[in-house]
Short mmCIF file of C-alpha atoms and ligand atoms in Angstrom, two decimals:
data_model
loop_
_atom_site.label_atom_id
_atom_site.label_comp_id
_atom_site.label_asym_id
_atom_site.label_seq_id
_atom_site.Cartn_x
_atom_site.Cartn_y
_atom_site.Cartn_z
CA MET A 5 -18.41 -5.41 1.66
CA ILE A 6 -17.81 -4.68 5.34
CA HIS A 7 -20.17 -4.84 8.32
CA ILE A 8 -19.91 -2.57 11.33
CA TYR A 9 -21.40 -3.54 14.69
CA PRO A 10 -21.89 -0.88 17.39
CA GLY A 11 -19.13 0.19 19.75
CA TYR A 12 -19.01 2.73 22.55
CA ASN A 13 -18.20 6.44 22.58
CA LYS A 14 -15.89 8.23 25.04
CA ASN A 15 -18.74 8.52 27.57
CA ASN A 16 -19.18 4.75 27.42
CA GLU A 17 -22.55 5.03 25.67
CA GLN A 18 -23.33 2.41 23.05
CA GLU A 19 -23.67 3.56 19.44
CA ASN A 20 -27.26 3.55 18.28
CA TYR A 21 -27.44 1.15 15.31
CA GLU A 22 -27.48 -2.60 14.82
CA CYS A 23 -25.28 -3.23 11.83
CA LEU A 24 -24.06 -0.93 9.07
CA THR A 25 -23.07 -2.48 5.77
CA LEU A 26 -20.64 -0.63 3.50
CA LEU A 27 -20.41 -1.48 -0.20
CA LYS A 28 -17.79 -1.25 -2.91
CA GLY A 29 -18.51 1.47 -5.44
CA SER A 30 -20.16 3.74 -2.84
CA VAL A 31 -18.83 6.93 -1.31
CA TYR A 32 -19.12 7.56 2.43
CA SER A 33 -18.36 10.95 3.93
CA ILE A 34 -17.33 11.33 7.54
CA VAL A 35 -18.02 14.56 9.38
CA GLY A 36 -17.47 15.76 12.91
CA PRO A 37 -15.17 18.09 14.84
CA THR A 38 -11.49 17.35 15.47
CA GLY A 39 -11.07 14.65 18.10
CA SER A 40 -14.54 13.21 17.50
CA GLY A 41 -13.20 9.77 16.57
CA LYS A 42 -12.87 9.98 12.78
CA SER A 43 -9.24 8.79 12.61
CA GLN A 44 -9.91 6.02 15.11
CA PHE A 45 -12.71 4.85 12.83
CA PHE A 46 -10.20 4.59 9.96
CA GLU A 47 -7.93 2.54 12.17
CA ASP A 48 -10.84 0.26 13.13
CA ILE A 49 -11.53 -0.38 9.46
CA GLU A 50 -7.89 -0.94 8.50
CA LEU A 51 -7.33 -3.43 11.30
CA LEU A 52 -10.83 -4.98 11.25
CA SER A 53 -11.20 -4.18 14.93
CA ASP A 54 -12.78 -6.55 17.41
CA SER A 55 -14.63 -5.96 20.66
CA GLN A 56 -11.27 -5.60 22.48
CA GLY A 57 -10.36 -2.33 20.70
CA VAL A 58 -10.55 1.23 21.98
CA THR A 59 -14.03 1.78 20.53
CA ARG A 60 -15.12 -1.88 21.00
CA ARG A 61 -16.63 -1.58 17.53
CA VAL A 62 -16.60 -4.89 15.67
CA ILE A 63 -15.82 -4.73 11.97
CA LYS A 64 -16.10 -7.75 9.69
CA SER A 65 -15.19 -8.10 6.08
CA ASP A 66 -16.50 -10.50 3.44
CA ALA A 67 -13.14 -10.61 1.75
CA SER A 68 -10.74 -12.27 4.19
CA ILE A 69 -8.54 -9.21 4.66
CA PRO A 70 -9.50 -6.15 2.65
CA VAL A 71 -6.69 -4.22 1.02
CA VAL A 72 -6.92 -0.69 2.31
CA ALA A 73 -5.31 2.33 0.68
CA HIS A 74 -4.84 5.42 2.80
CA LEU A 75 -4.24 8.93 1.61
CA SER A 76 -3.79 12.02 3.74
CA GLN A 77 -2.70 15.60 3.33
CA LYS A 78 0.64 14.89 5.02
CA MET A 79 1.84 12.18 2.65
CA ASN A 80 4.60 12.89 0.17
CA PHE A 81 6.61 11.02 -2.41
CA MET A 82 10.07 10.46 -0.99
CA VAL A 83 11.80 8.32 -3.57
CA GLU A 84 14.13 10.00 -6.06
CA MET A 85 12.70 8.53 -9.27
CA SER A 86 10.84 9.72 -12.30
CA VAL A 87 7.08 9.26 -12.46
CA GLU A 88 7.46 6.58 -15.12
CA GLU A 89 10.19 4.67 -13.30
CA PHE A 90 8.24 4.51 -10.06
CA VAL A 91 4.78 3.77 -11.45
CA THR A 92 6.35 0.96 -13.48
CA ILE A 93 8.04 -0.55 -10.42
CA HIS A 94 4.79 -0.30 -8.49
CA ALA A 95 2.90 -1.94 -11.35
CA SER A 96 5.29 -4.88 -11.46
CA CYS A 97 4.84 -5.38 -7.69
CA LEU A 98 1.08 -5.50 -8.33
CA GLY A 99 1.55 -8.12 -11.01
CA VAL A 100 0.36 -5.89 -13.87
CA GLY A 101 1.37 -7.38 -17.23
CA ASP A 102 1.80 -4.40 -19.56
CA THR A 103 3.51 -1.93 -17.24
CA LYS A 104 4.11 0.68 -19.95
CA LYS A 105 0.43 0.84 -20.83
CA HIS A 106 -0.48 0.87 -17.12
CA CYS A 107 1.87 3.78 -16.53
CA ASP A 108 0.36 5.80 -19.37
CA SER A 109 -3.14 5.21 -17.99
CA VAL A 110 -2.12 6.27 -14.49
CA VAL A 111 -0.54 9.49 -15.72
CA GLN A 112 -3.50 10.25 -17.97
CA LEU A 113 -5.92 9.65 -15.11
CA ALA A 114 -3.84 11.84 -12.79
CA ASN A 115 -3.86 14.62 -15.36
CA SER A 116 -7.64 14.52 -15.50
CA ILE A 117 -7.83 15.70 -11.88
CA THR A 118 -5.02 18.27 -11.75
CA GLY A 119 -4.69 21.52 -13.61
CA GLU A 120 -0.90 21.32 -13.88
CA GLU A 121 0.10 18.62 -16.35
CA ILE A 122 2.31 15.77 -15.13
CA PHE A 123 4.89 14.30 -17.52
CA CYS A 124 6.34 10.78 -17.38
CA HIS A 125 9.89 12.08 -16.98
CA ASP A 126 9.08 14.45 -14.08
CA LEU A 127 10.84 13.63 -10.82
CA LEU A 128 8.38 12.55 -8.13
CA THR A 129 9.98 14.75 -5.50
CA LYS A 130 9.68 17.80 -7.77
CA LEU A 131 5.93 17.48 -8.29
CA SER A 132 3.73 20.21 -6.81
CA GLY A 133 1.36 19.31 -3.99
CA GLY A 134 -1.61 19.03 -6.36
CA GLN A 135 0.32 16.97 -8.91
CA ALA A 136 1.63 14.55 -6.28
CA ARG A 137 -1.83 14.15 -4.75
CA SER A 138 -3.45 13.45 -8.10
CA LEU A 139 -0.78 10.90 -9.02
CA MET A 140 -1.24 9.14 -5.68
CA ILE A 141 -4.99 8.97 -6.23
CA ALA A 142 -4.73 7.79 -9.83
CA ASP A 143 -2.27 5.08 -8.79
CA ILE A 144 -4.71 3.91 -6.10
CA ALA A 145 -7.65 3.98 -8.53
CA MET A 146 -5.67 1.85 -11.00
CA ASN A 147 -4.55 -0.66 -8.37
CA PRO A 148 -6.64 -3.75 -9.10
CA ASN A 149 -5.94 -5.21 -5.65
CA SER A 150 -7.18 -2.44 -3.40
CA ASP A 151 -10.78 -2.58 -2.16
CA ILE A 152 -11.13 0.29 0.28
CA VAL A 153 -9.81 3.84 -0.03
CA LEU A 154 -9.55 6.09 3.00
CA LEU A 155 -9.16 9.78 2.19
CA ASP A 156 -8.18 12.18 4.92
CA GLU A 157 -9.12 15.80 4.17
CA ILE A 158 -8.01 16.10 0.57
CA GLU A 159 -9.93 19.31 -0.09
CA ASN A 160 -6.99 21.70 0.09
CA ALA A 161 -4.80 19.67 -2.21
CA GLY A 162 -5.36 21.60 -5.44
CA ILE A 163 -7.18 18.80 -7.23
CA ASP A 164 -10.67 18.37 -8.66
CA ARG A 165 -12.09 16.62 -5.61
CA LEU A 166 -15.45 15.84 -7.16
CA LYS A 167 -13.81 14.02 -10.06
CA VAL A 168 -11.68 12.14 -7.54
CA LEU A 169 -14.75 10.69 -5.83
CA LYS A 170 -16.26 9.72 -9.15
CA MET A 171 -13.00 8.19 -10.38
CA LEU A 172 -12.63 6.01 -7.30
CA SER A 173 -16.25 4.85 -7.15
CA ASP A 174 -16.18 4.12 -10.90
CA ALA A 175 -13.13 1.95 -10.17
CA ASN A 176 -15.44 0.04 -7.77
CA LYS A 177 -13.61 1.08 -4.60
CA MET A 178 -15.33 1.60 -1.31
CA VAL A 179 -14.47 5.24 -0.62
CA LEU A 180 -14.48 6.80 2.84
CA ILE A 181 -13.63 10.46 3.08
CA VAL A 182 -13.09 12.56 6.17
CA THR A 183 -14.02 16.08 5.23
CA HIS A 184 -14.86 19.54 6.54
CA ASP A 185 -16.10 20.52 3.09
CA PRO A 186 -19.94 20.67 3.08
CA LEU A 187 -20.08 19.95 -0.64
CA LEU A 188 -18.09 16.73 -0.39
CA ALA A 189 -20.04 15.71 2.70
CA LEU A 190 -23.34 16.23 0.91
CA LEU A 191 -22.34 14.63 -2.38
CA ALA A 192 -21.41 11.29 -0.80
CA ASP A 193 -23.92 8.45 -1.08
CA PHE A 194 -23.88 8.07 2.70
CA ARG A 195 -22.74 10.21 5.57
CA PHE A 196 -21.33 9.31 8.97
CA VAL A 197 -21.58 11.88 11.76
CA PHE A 198 -19.14 11.58 14.67
CA LYS A 199 -19.21 13.07 18.15
CA ASP A 200 -17.25 12.24 21.33
CA GLY A 201 -15.58 9.22 19.75
CA GLY A 202 -18.76 7.59 18.50
CA ILE A 203 -20.98 7.41 15.41
CA THR A 204 -24.14 9.44 16.11
CA HIS A 205 -25.74 9.30 12.64
CA PHE A 206 -25.49 7.22 9.51
CA LEU A 207 -27.51 8.91 6.79
CA LYS A 208 -28.29 8.08 3.20
CA GLN A 209 -28.20 11.02 0.86
CA THR A 210 -31.83 12.04 0.26
CA LEU A 211 -33.21 12.94 -3.17
CA GLU A 212 -33.81 16.43 -1.84
CA GLU A 213 -30.18 16.74 -0.76
CA LYS A 214 -29.06 15.49 -4.14
CA ARG A 215 -31.14 18.21 -5.76
CA LEU A 216 -30.00 20.90 -3.35
CA SER A 217 -26.32 19.99 -3.67
CA LYS A 218 -26.51 21.71 -7.07
CA HIS A 219 -26.67 25.02 -5.22
CA LEU A 220 -23.54 24.21 -3.26
CA LEU A 221 -21.92 23.15 -6.51
CA GLN A 222 -22.73 26.60 -7.96
CA ILE A 223 -21.22 28.33 -4.94
CA ASP A 224 -18.18 26.09 -5.26
CA ARG A 225 -17.73 26.91 -8.97
CA LYS A 226 -18.09 30.59 -8.19
CA GLN A 227 -15.44 30.37 -5.49
CA SER A 228 -12.97 28.70 -7.77
CA ASP A 229 -13.81 31.22 -10.46
CA ILE A 230 -13.00 34.05 -8.03
CA ARG A 231 -9.78 32.25 -7.10
CA GLN A 232 -8.81 32.13 -10.77
CA ARG A 233 -9.63 35.80 -11.23
CA LEU A 234 -7.54 36.78 -8.22
CA ARG A 235 -4.64 34.75 -9.59
CA LYS A 236 -4.91 36.59 -12.88
CA GLY A 237 -4.60 39.89 -11.04
CA MET A 238 -8.18 40.92 -11.65
CA GLU A 239 -10.31 43.02 -9.33
CA ILE A 240 -13.52 41.61 -7.90
CA ARG A 241 -16.46 44.00 -8.23
CA GLU A 242 -19.99 43.95 -6.99
CA ASP A 243 -21.47 43.52 -10.46
CA TYR A 244 -19.63 40.22 -10.68
CA PHE A 245 -21.85 38.86 -7.93
CA ASN A 246 -25.00 40.38 -9.40
CA GLU A 247 -24.30 39.09 -12.85
CA LYS A 248 -23.56 35.59 -11.52
CA LYS A 249 -26.72 35.60 -9.47
CA ILE A 250 -28.76 36.06 -12.59
CA THR A 251 -27.10 33.17 -14.40
CA MET A 252 -27.58 31.00 -11.35
CA GLU A 253 -31.34 31.29 -11.26
CA MET B 19 8.46 -14.84 31.54
CA LYS B 20 8.21 -13.77 27.88
CA ILE B 21 10.96 -11.91 26.02
CA THR B 22 10.55 -9.51 23.10
CA ILE B 23 13.48 -7.88 21.32
CA ILE B 24 12.86 -4.75 19.27
CA GLY B 25 15.82 -3.93 17.06
CA GLY B 26 16.25 -1.41 14.29
CA ALA B 27 18.17 1.68 13.27
CA ALA B 28 18.11 4.81 15.42
CA SER B 29 14.99 6.97 15.34
CA THR B 30 12.86 4.44 13.48
CA GLY B 31 10.15 4.89 16.12
CA LYS B 32 10.82 1.91 18.41
CA THR B 33 10.23 3.74 21.68
CA ALA B 34 7.21 5.71 20.49
CA ILE B 35 5.15 2.68 19.50
CA THR B 36 6.42 0.44 22.30
CA LEU B 37 5.16 2.97 24.85
CA TYR B 38 1.67 2.72 23.36
CA ALA B 39 1.85 -1.09 23.27
CA LEU B 40 3.03 -1.16 26.89
CA ARG B 41 -0.03 0.80 27.98
CA HIS B 42 -2.28 -1.92 26.48
CA ILE B 43 -0.12 -4.58 28.13
CA ILE B 44 -0.18 -2.95 31.56
CA THR B 45 -3.99 -2.57 31.55
CA LYS B 46 -4.19 -6.35 31.14
CA GLY B 47 -2.46 -6.72 34.51
CA ILE B 48 0.80 -7.94 32.98
CA LYS B 49 4.05 -6.68 34.53
CA PRO B 50 6.66 -5.62 31.96
CA ALA B 51 10.31 -4.63 32.42
CA VAL B 52 12.28 -2.76 29.76
CA VAL B 53 15.99 -2.55 28.90
CA LYS B 54 17.42 -0.20 26.30
CA ILE B 55 20.75 -1.07 24.68
CA ASP B 56 22.50 1.71 22.83
CA CYS B 57 26.05 2.81 22.01
CA LEU B 58 26.65 6.16 23.62
CA ASP B 59 23.43 7.69 24.80
CA ALA B 60 19.93 6.53 25.62
CA SER B 61 18.56 9.59 27.38
CA GLN B 62 15.60 9.78 24.94
CA ASP B 63 14.45 6.38 26.15
CA LYS B 64 14.04 7.41 29.80
CA VAL B 65 10.35 7.96 28.98
CA TYR B 66 9.88 4.24 29.66
CA ALA B 67 10.41 4.96 33.33
CA SER B 68 7.38 7.29 33.25
CA LEU B 69 5.19 4.18 33.03
CA ASN B 70 6.40 3.21 36.51
CA ILE B 71 7.92 -0.05 35.34
CA PRO B 72 11.44 -1.43 35.94
CA PHE B 73 13.73 0.16 33.34
CA ALA B 74 17.48 -0.23 32.79
CA VAL B 75 19.96 1.08 30.23
CA GLY B 76 23.08 -0.65 28.84
CA LEU B 77 25.60 1.38 26.85
CA SER B 78 28.01 -0.60 24.68
CA LYS B 79 30.47 2.32 24.27
CA ASP B 80 33.28 1.10 21.94
CA LEU B 81 31.72 -2.28 21.25
CA CYS B 82 29.18 -3.15 18.59
CA PRO B 83 25.83 -2.96 20.47
CA ASP B 84 24.81 -6.33 19.13
CA HIS B 85 27.92 -8.06 20.46
CA TYR B 86 27.35 -6.29 23.75
CA LEU B 87 23.74 -7.43 23.80
CA ALA B 88 24.72 -11.06 23.22
CA THR B 89 26.92 -11.05 26.31
CA ASN B 90 24.23 -9.42 28.43
CA TYR B 91 21.11 -11.43 27.60
CA ILE B 92 21.40 -13.73 30.60
CA GLY B 93 22.05 -10.83 32.96
CA MET B 94 19.02 -8.89 31.70
CA PHE B 95 16.84 -11.98 31.94
CA ASN B 96 17.82 -12.53 35.56
CA TRP B 97 17.36 -8.85 36.37
CA ALA B 98 13.81 -8.84 34.94
CA LYS B 99 13.02 -12.02 36.86
CA SER B 100 14.26 -10.45 40.08
CA LYS B 101 11.81 -7.58 39.39
CA GLU B 102 9.04 -10.19 39.11
CA ALA B 103 8.27 -9.16 35.55
CA ASP B 104 6.04 -11.26 33.27
CA LEU B 105 7.52 -9.77 30.15
CA LEU B 106 10.98 -8.43 29.28
CA ILE B 107 11.20 -6.01 26.38
CA ILE B 108 14.67 -5.20 25.07
CA GLU B 109 14.98 -2.24 22.73
CA THR B 110 18.25 -2.16 20.83
CA ALA B 111 19.60 0.16 18.17
CA GLY B 112 21.00 -2.33 15.66
CA LEU B 113 23.56 -0.32 13.80
CA CYS B 114 25.31 -2.09 10.98
CA ASN B 115 23.05 -3.98 8.60
CA ARG B 116 25.46 -6.87 8.90
CA CYS B 117 24.32 -7.82 12.44
CA ALA B 118 21.10 -9.24 13.83
CA PRO B 119 20.54 -9.20 17.59
CA PHE B 120 17.78 -11.83 17.85
CA ILE B 121 17.78 -15.07 19.83
CA ASP B 122 15.61 -18.10 19.13
CA LEU B 123 13.65 -18.05 22.40
CA ALA B 124 12.54 -14.42 22.11
CA PHE B 125 9.90 -12.79 19.94
CA SER B 126 11.93 -10.78 17.43
CA ILE B 127 10.76 -7.45 16.06
CA CYS B 128 12.62 -5.45 13.43
CA SER B 129 11.64 -1.79 13.36
CA ILE B 130 11.80 -0.05 10.00
CA ASP B 131 11.08 3.53 9.08
CA TYR B 132 9.11 3.84 5.82
CA THR B 133 10.81 7.12 5.01
CA THR B 134 14.23 5.47 4.54
CA SER B 135 13.33 5.07 0.81
CA ILE B 136 11.88 2.11 -1.02
CA ASN B 137 15.37 1.15 -2.15
CA ALA B 138 16.38 0.46 1.45
CA PRO B 139 15.22 -3.18 1.69
CA ALA B 140 18.03 -4.19 -0.69
CA LYS B 141 20.48 -3.01 1.97
CA PHE B 142 18.80 -4.80 4.85
CA GLY B 143 20.33 -8.10 5.80
CA PRO B 144 20.00 -10.54 8.65
CA ILE B 145 18.01 -8.26 10.96
CA VAL B 146 15.09 -8.33 8.53
CA LYS B 147 15.55 -11.95 7.53
CA THR B 148 15.56 -13.28 11.10
CA ALA B 149 12.69 -11.18 12.49
CA ASP B 150 9.30 -12.64 13.45
CA LEU B 151 7.58 -9.31 12.98
CA LEU B 152 8.44 -6.35 10.77
CA LEU B 153 7.26 -3.13 12.36
CA LEU B 154 6.75 -0.37 9.81
CA SER B 155 6.51 3.17 11.11
CA LYS B 156 6.05 6.65 9.66
CA GLY B 157 3.77 5.47 6.86
CA ASP B 158 1.83 8.65 7.54
CA LEU B 159 4.56 10.55 5.69
CA ILE B 160 4.83 8.67 2.38
CA SER B 161 2.48 7.68 -0.40
CA GLN B 162 0.37 4.53 -0.49
CA SER B 163 2.19 3.32 -3.62
CA GLU B 164 5.62 3.64 -1.99
CA ARG B 165 4.34 1.72 1.04
CA GLU B 166 3.15 -1.05 -1.24
CA VAL B 167 6.49 -1.30 -3.06
CA PHE B 168 8.34 -1.24 0.28
CA ASN B 169 6.12 -4.06 1.63
CA TYR B 170 6.58 -6.11 -1.50
CA ARG B 171 10.35 -5.90 -1.25
CA LEU B 172 10.37 -6.76 2.45
CA LYS B 173 8.16 -9.79 1.74
CA GLU B 174 10.77 -10.97 -0.76
CA LEU B 175 13.45 -10.75 1.94
CA ASN B 176 11.40 -12.39 4.67
CA PRO B 177 8.19 -14.03 3.47
CA ASN B 178 7.44 -15.55 6.90
CA ALA B 179 7.41 -12.48 9.10
CA VAL B 180 4.19 -10.78 10.14
CA VAL B 181 4.07 -7.20 8.91
CA GLN B 182 2.54 -4.57 11.15
CA GLU B 183 2.16 -0.93 10.16
CA VAL B 184 2.15 1.49 13.06
CA ASN B 185 2.08 5.18 13.75
CA GLY B 186 4.25 6.13 16.71
CA LEU B 187 2.57 9.52 17.04
CA SER B 188 -1.07 8.44 17.18
CA GLY B 189 -0.47 4.92 18.50
CA ARG B 190 -2.20 3.36 15.51
CA GLY B 191 -1.47 -0.37 15.35
CA SER B 192 -0.14 -0.52 18.91
CA LYS B 193 -2.92 -2.80 20.13
CA LYS B 194 -2.15 -5.37 17.43
CA LEU B 195 1.53 -5.07 18.35
CA ALA B 196 0.70 -5.68 22.02
CA ASP B 197 -1.33 -8.76 21.03
CA TYR B 198 1.62 -10.18 19.08
CA ILE B 199 4.03 -9.49 21.94
CA LEU B 200 1.73 -11.27 24.39
CA LYS B 201 1.53 -14.33 22.12
CA GLY B 202 5.27 -14.91 22.69
CA LYS B 203 6.13 -18.10 24.50
CA ASN B 204 6.85 -18.27 28.21
CA ILE B 205 10.37 -19.38 29.12
CA ASP B 206 11.99 -20.23 32.46
CA SER B 207 15.60 -19.68 31.48
CA LEU B 208 17.80 -18.63 28.59
CA ASP B 209 20.28 -21.45 29.12
CA GLY B 210 19.55 -23.23 25.85
CA ALA B 211 19.06 -20.07 23.79
CA THR B 212 21.14 -19.31 20.69
CA LEU B 213 21.57 -16.30 18.45
CA LYS B 214 19.55 -16.61 15.26
CA TYR B 215 22.46 -15.32 13.19
CA THR B 216 26.22 -15.44 13.62
CA MET B 217 27.68 -12.06 14.50
CA PRO B 218 30.54 -10.79 12.38
CA SER B 219 33.92 -11.25 13.94
CA ALA B 220 35.74 -8.36 15.54
CA THR B 221 39.19 -9.76 15.25
CA CYS B 222 41.47 -7.19 13.65
CA SER B 223 43.73 -4.74 15.43
CA TYR B 224 41.26 -1.88 14.95
CA CYS B 225 38.57 -3.79 16.87
CA VAL B 226 40.77 -3.42 19.92
CA GLY B 227 41.65 0.22 19.61
CA GLU B 228 44.47 0.53 17.05
CA ARG B 229 44.49 3.93 15.28
CA ARG B 230 47.66 3.85 13.15
CA ILE B 231 46.84 2.77 9.60
CA ALA B 232 50.20 1.67 8.13
CA GLU B 233 50.32 -1.93 6.89
CA CYS B 234 52.57 -3.15 9.68
CA TYR B 235 49.77 -2.46 12.18
CA HIS B 236 47.25 -4.69 10.37
CA HIS B 237 46.93 -7.77 12.57
CA GLY B 238 44.40 -10.57 12.81
CA ILE B 239 41.86 -11.21 10.06
CA VAL B 240 42.61 -8.67 7.35
CA ASN B 241 40.71 -8.31 4.11
CA THR B 242 42.24 -5.75 1.73
CA MET B 243 40.61 -4.62 -1.49
CA THR B 244 42.10 -5.69 -4.78
CA PHE B 245 42.14 -3.10 -7.55
N1 GTP C 329 5.48 11.02 11.58
C1 GTP C 329 5.81 10.01 12.40
N2 GTP C 329 6.77 10.20 13.33
C2 GTP C 329 7.07 9.17 14.15
C3 GTP C 329 6.42 7.91 14.05
N3 GTP C 329 6.96 7.09 14.98
C4 GTP C 329 7.89 7.81 15.64
N4 GTP C 329 7.98 9.06 15.16
C5 GTP C 329 8.90 10.12 15.59
O1 GTP C 329 10.23 9.70 15.27
C6 GTP C 329 11.15 10.14 16.26
C7 GTP C 329 11.97 8.98 16.80
O2 GTP C 329 11.14 8.09 17.50
P1 GTP C 329 11.67 7.14 18.66
O3 GTP C 329 10.51 6.32 19.11
O4 GTP C 329 12.42 7.90 19.69
O5 GTP C 329 12.70 6.22 17.83
P2 GTP C 329 13.65 5.06 18.39
O6 GTP C 329 13.69 4.04 17.31
O7 GTP C 329 13.20 4.61 19.72
O8 GTP C 329 15.05 5.81 18.47
P3 GTP C 329 16.39 5.36 19.26
O9 GTP C 329 15.96 4.79 20.58
O10 GTP C 329 17.16 6.60 19.38
O11 GTP C 329 17.06 4.34 18.39
C8 GTP C 329 10.31 10.82 17.34
O12 GTP C 329 10.38 12.21 17.13
C9 GTP C 329 8.91 10.29 17.09
O13 GTP C 329 7.92 11.20 17.50
C10 GTP C 329 5.39 7.75 13.04
O14 GTP C 329 4.77 6.69 12.86
N5 GTP C 329 5.14 8.84 12.26
MG1 MG C 330 14.26 4.47 21.52
ZN1 ZN C 331 27.59 -4.95 14.36
#
């Protein structure tokens, strides 16, 4: 559990809340234009910032120092090892007893969020973007020590991003995700809105939004369906849209 | 005056993050001075001067930069004092993993680039073991799991050092770094200071410029391989 006390935005105006409490097992989306203070917020959380920081936001944690995992679009595997070799080494650093079993679970979990199957003997550096991203996420989800997961725009990574959120919250992580994807933003339990370096809104997902997000989900499915069709060399015709409209209602 | 030494291989991000930390330090009204020690060229480091603080460069040329540093500590200290600095920061490109540049009276920072592979810690020696703070940069480029393995292995080498992750591009972590630097102790002189680790000897003929390789030119301390 972490508590956030108000800081100041770039115009030196105080943020308008008293204390925000973030819980393990919940998903928080973070929206706002580039440069609105989203990355700084991640830094504040990672370093448990005090009133001396750039934003003067005070962040306190119930656990003495939370273990924060960070994943962004830019990160790659660099080590020349097979999936199995590396996941096993990582597991032994984490103090996992049965590293073989752990490794199998990580790979299985990773395969549940990527369309291109990962094998234990694959070289890490040869994995596709989507495979690498899903392995990174599965390894974080299976890390018993990590409490907080910060995700930086993972929407273009070629993974099932909705399953990712579910996987991480099921693993009882506190998940914060910076996103420009309206579906992800809406599906989170809570939503932060940033502007000019400060938090302007902290909203709980309403029941109405939960209901309406189904529509966005339909649009999302349709988009990925069109993507698949294009990849198969198919043409997209008007009747495709008409036909889908009928099934949607 | 406080002294901080930042050592570590070339291009590990020492200058980038130190610039950010210096900005925090300067806004607190503290006067820093910076010296860069390198072998042949330190033109990249001239950016320090853009902060309008005293900045000097020492090039070791044919000498090991760490040996060169050891013989210049007192001079740099006196120079910074003459500039009325409150803090002297020495950035040095430690080259061989056999050397460590640190002295006991200074706050010692070892800069490490996460992208050098998680197998790198096995190759690190005294510079990691004698540091007070391990500065880890470029974590933005590798996976969380690799960072964790890297950290674990560094902790095995030096369990006492503080570990600080930074990003030299965004400045992430630079405020914490500045706080650590400012916690360093104030000293009046370096007279009683000692190196934390013995430097390897440069006592063979090649240390002093010999180029011919035949056996009769091997003088001084010679250690030949046995096959
Ligand atoms: N992606 C990334 N790049 C970084 C980071 N820190 C530094 N860099 C880049 O790495 C390069 C080298 O950084 P410097 O700060 O000059 O490294 P240095 O250790 O001072 O190098 P020398 O003084 O030559 O030994 C620059 O292009 C920086 O922009 C980081 O955290 N992430
Ligand atoms: Mg430099
Ligand atoms: Zn040396």
